[in-house]
Tab-separated table of C-alpha atoms in Angstrom:
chain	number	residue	atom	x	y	z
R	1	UNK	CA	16.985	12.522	-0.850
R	2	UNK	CA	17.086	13.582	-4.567
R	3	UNK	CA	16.274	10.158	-5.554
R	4	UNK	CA	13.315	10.675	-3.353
R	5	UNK	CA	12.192	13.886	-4.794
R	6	UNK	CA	12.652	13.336	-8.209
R	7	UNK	CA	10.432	10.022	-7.915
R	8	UNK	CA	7.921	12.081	-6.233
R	9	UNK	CA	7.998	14.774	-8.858
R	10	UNK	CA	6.695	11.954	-11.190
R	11	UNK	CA	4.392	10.586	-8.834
R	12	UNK	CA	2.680	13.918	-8.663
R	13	UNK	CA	2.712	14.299	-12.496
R	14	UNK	CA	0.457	10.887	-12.402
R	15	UNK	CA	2.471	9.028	-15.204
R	16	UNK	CA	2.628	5.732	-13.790
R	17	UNK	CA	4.943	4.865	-16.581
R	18	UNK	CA	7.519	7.353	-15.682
R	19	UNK	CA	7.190	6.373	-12.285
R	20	UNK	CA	8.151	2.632	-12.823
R	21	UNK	CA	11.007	3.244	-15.423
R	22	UNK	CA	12.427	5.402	-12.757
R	23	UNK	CA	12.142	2.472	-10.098
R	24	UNK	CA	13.609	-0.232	-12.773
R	25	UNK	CA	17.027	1.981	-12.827
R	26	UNK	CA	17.583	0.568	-9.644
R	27	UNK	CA	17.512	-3.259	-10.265
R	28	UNK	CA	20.397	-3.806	-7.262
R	29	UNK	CA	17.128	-3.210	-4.828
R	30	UNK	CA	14.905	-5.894	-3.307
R	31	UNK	CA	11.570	-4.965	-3.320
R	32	UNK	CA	11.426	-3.934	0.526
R	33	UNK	CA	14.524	-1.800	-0.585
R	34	UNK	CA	12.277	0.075	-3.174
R	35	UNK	CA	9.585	0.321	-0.532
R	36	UNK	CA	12.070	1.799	2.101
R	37	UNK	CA	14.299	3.346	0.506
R	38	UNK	CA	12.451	4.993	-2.750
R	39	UNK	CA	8.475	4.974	-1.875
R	40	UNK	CA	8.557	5.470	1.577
R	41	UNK	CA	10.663	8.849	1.445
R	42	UNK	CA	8.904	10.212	-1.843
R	43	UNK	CA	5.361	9.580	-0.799
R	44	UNK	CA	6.820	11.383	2.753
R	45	UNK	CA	8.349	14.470	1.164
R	46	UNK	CA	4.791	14.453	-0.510
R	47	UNK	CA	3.069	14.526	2.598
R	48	UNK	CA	5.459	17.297	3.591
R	49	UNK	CA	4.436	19.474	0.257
R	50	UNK	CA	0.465	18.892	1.411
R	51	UNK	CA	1.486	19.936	4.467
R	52	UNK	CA	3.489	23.138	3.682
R	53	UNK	CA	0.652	24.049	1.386
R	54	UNK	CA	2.778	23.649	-1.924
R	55	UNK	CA	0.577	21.328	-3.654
R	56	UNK	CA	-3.051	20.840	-3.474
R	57	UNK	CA	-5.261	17.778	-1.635
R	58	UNK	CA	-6.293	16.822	-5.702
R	59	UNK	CA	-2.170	16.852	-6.449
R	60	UNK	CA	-1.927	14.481	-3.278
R	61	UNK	CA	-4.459	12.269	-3.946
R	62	UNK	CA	-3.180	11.767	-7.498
R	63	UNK	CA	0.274	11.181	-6.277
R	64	UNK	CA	-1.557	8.362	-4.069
R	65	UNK	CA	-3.252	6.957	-6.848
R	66	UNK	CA	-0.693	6.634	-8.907
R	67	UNK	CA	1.907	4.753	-6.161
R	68	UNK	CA	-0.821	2.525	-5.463
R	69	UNK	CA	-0.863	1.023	-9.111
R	70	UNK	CA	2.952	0.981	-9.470
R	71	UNK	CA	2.647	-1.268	-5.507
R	72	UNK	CA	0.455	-3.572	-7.237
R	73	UNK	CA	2.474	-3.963	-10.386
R	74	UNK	CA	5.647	-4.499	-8.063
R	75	UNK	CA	3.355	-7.079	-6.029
R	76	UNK	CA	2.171	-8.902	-9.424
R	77	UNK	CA	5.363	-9.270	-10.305
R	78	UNK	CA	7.170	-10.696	-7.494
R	79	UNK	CA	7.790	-14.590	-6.603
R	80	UNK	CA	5.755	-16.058	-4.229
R	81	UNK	CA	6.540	-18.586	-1.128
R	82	UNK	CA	3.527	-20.998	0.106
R	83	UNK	CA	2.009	-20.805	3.176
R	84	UNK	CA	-0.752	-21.407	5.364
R	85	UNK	CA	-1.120	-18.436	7.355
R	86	UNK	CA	-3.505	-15.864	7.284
R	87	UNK	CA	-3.388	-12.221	7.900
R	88	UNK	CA	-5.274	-8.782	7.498
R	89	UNK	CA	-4.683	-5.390	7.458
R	90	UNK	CA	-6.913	-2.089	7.804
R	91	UNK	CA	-6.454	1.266	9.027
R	92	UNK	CA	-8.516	2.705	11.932
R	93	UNK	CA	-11.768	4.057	11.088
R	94	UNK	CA	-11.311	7.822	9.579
R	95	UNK	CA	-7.984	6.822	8.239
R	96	UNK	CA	-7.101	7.402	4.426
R	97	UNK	CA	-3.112	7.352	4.222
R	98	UNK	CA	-3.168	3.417	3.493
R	99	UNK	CA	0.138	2.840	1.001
R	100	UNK	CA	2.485	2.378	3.850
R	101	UNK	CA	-0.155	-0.677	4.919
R	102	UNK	CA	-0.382	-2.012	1.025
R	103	UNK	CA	3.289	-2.485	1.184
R	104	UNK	CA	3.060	-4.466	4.392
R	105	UNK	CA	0.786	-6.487	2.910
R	106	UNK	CA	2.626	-7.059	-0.305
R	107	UNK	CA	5.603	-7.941	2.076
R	108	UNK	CA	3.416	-10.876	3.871
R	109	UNK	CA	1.871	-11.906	0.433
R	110	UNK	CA	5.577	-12.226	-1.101
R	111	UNK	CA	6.284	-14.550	2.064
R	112	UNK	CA	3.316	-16.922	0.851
R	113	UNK	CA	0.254	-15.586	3.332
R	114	UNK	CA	-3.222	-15.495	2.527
R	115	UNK	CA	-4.334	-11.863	3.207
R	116	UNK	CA	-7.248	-9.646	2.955
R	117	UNK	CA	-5.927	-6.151	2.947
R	118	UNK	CA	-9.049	-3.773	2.908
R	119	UNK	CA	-7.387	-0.221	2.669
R	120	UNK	CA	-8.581	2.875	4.558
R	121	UNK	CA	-10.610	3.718	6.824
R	122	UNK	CA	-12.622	-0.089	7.775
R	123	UNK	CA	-14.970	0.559	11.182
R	124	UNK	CA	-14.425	-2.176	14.109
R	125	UNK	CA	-17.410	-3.657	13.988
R	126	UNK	CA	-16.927	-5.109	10.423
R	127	UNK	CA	-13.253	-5.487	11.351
R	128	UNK	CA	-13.681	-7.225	14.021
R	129	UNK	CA	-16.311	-9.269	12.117
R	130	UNK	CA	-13.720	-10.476	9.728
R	131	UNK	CA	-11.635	-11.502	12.646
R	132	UNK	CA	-13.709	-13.652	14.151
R	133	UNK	CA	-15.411	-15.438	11.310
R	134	UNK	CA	-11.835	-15.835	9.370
R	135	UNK	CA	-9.633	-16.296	12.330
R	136	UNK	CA	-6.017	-14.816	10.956
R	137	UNK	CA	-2.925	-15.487	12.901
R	138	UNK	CA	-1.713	-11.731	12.650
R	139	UNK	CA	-4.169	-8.186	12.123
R	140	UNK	CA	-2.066	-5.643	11.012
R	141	UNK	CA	-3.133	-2.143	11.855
R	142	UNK	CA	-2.043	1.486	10.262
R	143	UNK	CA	-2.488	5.025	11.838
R	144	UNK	CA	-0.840	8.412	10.926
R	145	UNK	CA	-3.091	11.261	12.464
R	146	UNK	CA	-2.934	11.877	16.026
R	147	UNK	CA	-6.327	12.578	16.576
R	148	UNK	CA	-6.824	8.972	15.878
R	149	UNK	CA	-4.901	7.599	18.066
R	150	UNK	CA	-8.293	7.229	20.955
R	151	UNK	CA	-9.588	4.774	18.235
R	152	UNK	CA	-6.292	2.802	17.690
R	153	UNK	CA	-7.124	1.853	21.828
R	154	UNK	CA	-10.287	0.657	20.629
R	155	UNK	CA	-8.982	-1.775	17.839
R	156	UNK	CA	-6.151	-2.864	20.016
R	157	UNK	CA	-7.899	-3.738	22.770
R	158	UNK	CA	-11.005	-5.307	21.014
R	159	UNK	CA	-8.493	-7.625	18.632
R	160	UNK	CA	-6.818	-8.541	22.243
R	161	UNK	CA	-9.428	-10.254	23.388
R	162	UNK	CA	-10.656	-12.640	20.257
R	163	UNK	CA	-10.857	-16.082	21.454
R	164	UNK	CA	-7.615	-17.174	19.105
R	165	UNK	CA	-5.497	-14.743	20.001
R	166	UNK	CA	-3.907	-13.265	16.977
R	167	UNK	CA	-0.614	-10.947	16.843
R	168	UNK	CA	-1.850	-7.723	16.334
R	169	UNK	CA	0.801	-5.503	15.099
R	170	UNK	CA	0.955	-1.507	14.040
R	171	UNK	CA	2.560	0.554	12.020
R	172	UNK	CA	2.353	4.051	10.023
R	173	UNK	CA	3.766	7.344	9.960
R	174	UNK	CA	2.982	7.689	14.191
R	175	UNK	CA	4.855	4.519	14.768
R	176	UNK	CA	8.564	5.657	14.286
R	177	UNK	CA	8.018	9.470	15.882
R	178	UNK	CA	5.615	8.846	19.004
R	179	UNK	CA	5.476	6.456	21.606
R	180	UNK	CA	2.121	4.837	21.157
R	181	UNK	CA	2.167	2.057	23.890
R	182	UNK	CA	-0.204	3.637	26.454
R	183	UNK	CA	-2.653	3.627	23.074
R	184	UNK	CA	-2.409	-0.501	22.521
R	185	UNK	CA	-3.137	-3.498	24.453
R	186	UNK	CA	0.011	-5.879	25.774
R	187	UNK	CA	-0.525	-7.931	22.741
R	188	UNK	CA	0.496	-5.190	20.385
R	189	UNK	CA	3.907	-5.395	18.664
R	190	UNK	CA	5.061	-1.864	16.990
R	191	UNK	CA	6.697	-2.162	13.963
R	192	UNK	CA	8.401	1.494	12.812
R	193	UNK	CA	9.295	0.133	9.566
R	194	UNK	CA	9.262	-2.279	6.839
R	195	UNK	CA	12.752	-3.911	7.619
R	196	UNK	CA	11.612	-4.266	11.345
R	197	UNK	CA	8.328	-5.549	9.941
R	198	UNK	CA	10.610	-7.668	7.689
R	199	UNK	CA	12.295	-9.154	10.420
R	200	UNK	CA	9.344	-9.964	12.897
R	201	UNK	CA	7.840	-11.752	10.214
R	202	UNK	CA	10.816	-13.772	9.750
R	203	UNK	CA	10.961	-14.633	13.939
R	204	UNK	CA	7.418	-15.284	13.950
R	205	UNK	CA	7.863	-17.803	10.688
R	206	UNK	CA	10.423	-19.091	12.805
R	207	UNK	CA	8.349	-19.307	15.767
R	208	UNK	CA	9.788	-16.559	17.728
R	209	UNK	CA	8.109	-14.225	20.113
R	210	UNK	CA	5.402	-12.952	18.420
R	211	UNK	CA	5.066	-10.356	20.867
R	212	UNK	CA	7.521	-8.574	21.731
R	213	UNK	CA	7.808	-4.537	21.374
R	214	UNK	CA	10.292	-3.734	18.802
């Protein structure tokens, strides 16, 4: 945890530079393993400060800012695979908290997909759009604010029924504390995590069950 909150402390000072020195002192970590184990629990105690009222929405969204240029730095960085599959990721319509999604899509993009990742808050008409015109094999959702949740039927059910039947899989801060399956369609695979997310990708390369409720 102090690993955690010291890399958070930095994040919320907005010195990206700081921020990545303190990530390169851990060179035994894959890159998922910075994700999980050094992103994912600072930019959470964050969301804890925010929420407690000890820092301010403008210290938050700096703290945002500044993770997502030291995610694409990690993601410019990395090695590549090839592939030919295609994915995209959004979150529902109203939501902002998209780093958790960026990292899923850096994990995809590091395994060789083409992706088109378009961030917060994308409306289903223009996602669904997208969909059908560009025909990706998965559609990765995001959503972390109850209140939401009504919506995430809508996308789930809506990507269901596209004529090529994509995997449609979700993930976010909701995933791994509520059970959200009377929210998606029978086609939707909940990921809680990026190892789990790791490791469907990895059956589904393999042509495993693309489906299945983890």
């Amino acid at each position: 945890m102090q690993q955690a909150e010291t890399l958070a402390s930095l994040l919320l000072e907005g010195n990206s530079g700081k921020v990545w020195e303190n990530i390169r002192k851990h060179p035994e970590l894959s890159r998922i393993e910075v994700y999980q184990n050094l992103i994912t629990p600072a930019m959470q105690h964050i969301g804890h400060l925010w929420e407690t009222n000890q820092i301010t929405v403008a210290d938050e969204h700096l703290a945002t800012a500044t993770c997502d240029f030291v995610l694409s730095k990690l993601a410019y960085q990395s090695e590549k695979r090839q592939s030919r599959q295609k994915a995209m990721f959004l979150c529902l319509d109203g939501e902002q908290h998209y780093i958790g999604l960026k990292m899923v899509n850096s994990l995809f993009e590091e395994h060789g997909w083409e992706t088109k990742y378009f961030g917060p808050s994308l409306p289903l008409e223009y996602a669904l759009k997208t969909a059908k015109d560009w025909k990706p094999s998965v559609i990765g959702l995001s959503v972390t604010i109850v209140y939401h949740l009504p919506k995430l039927t809508e996308y789930a059910e809506a990507f269901a029924k596209l004529p090529h039947k994509p995997a449609v899989i979700l993930g976010g801060r909701l995933a791994g504390k509520y059970d959200l399956l009377p929210y998606c369609s029978d086609r939707t695979v909940i990921l809680k995590d990026l190892p789990e997310t790791k490791k469907w990708l990895q059956n589904y390369e393999a042509g495993g069950q693309q489906n299945a409720i983890f």
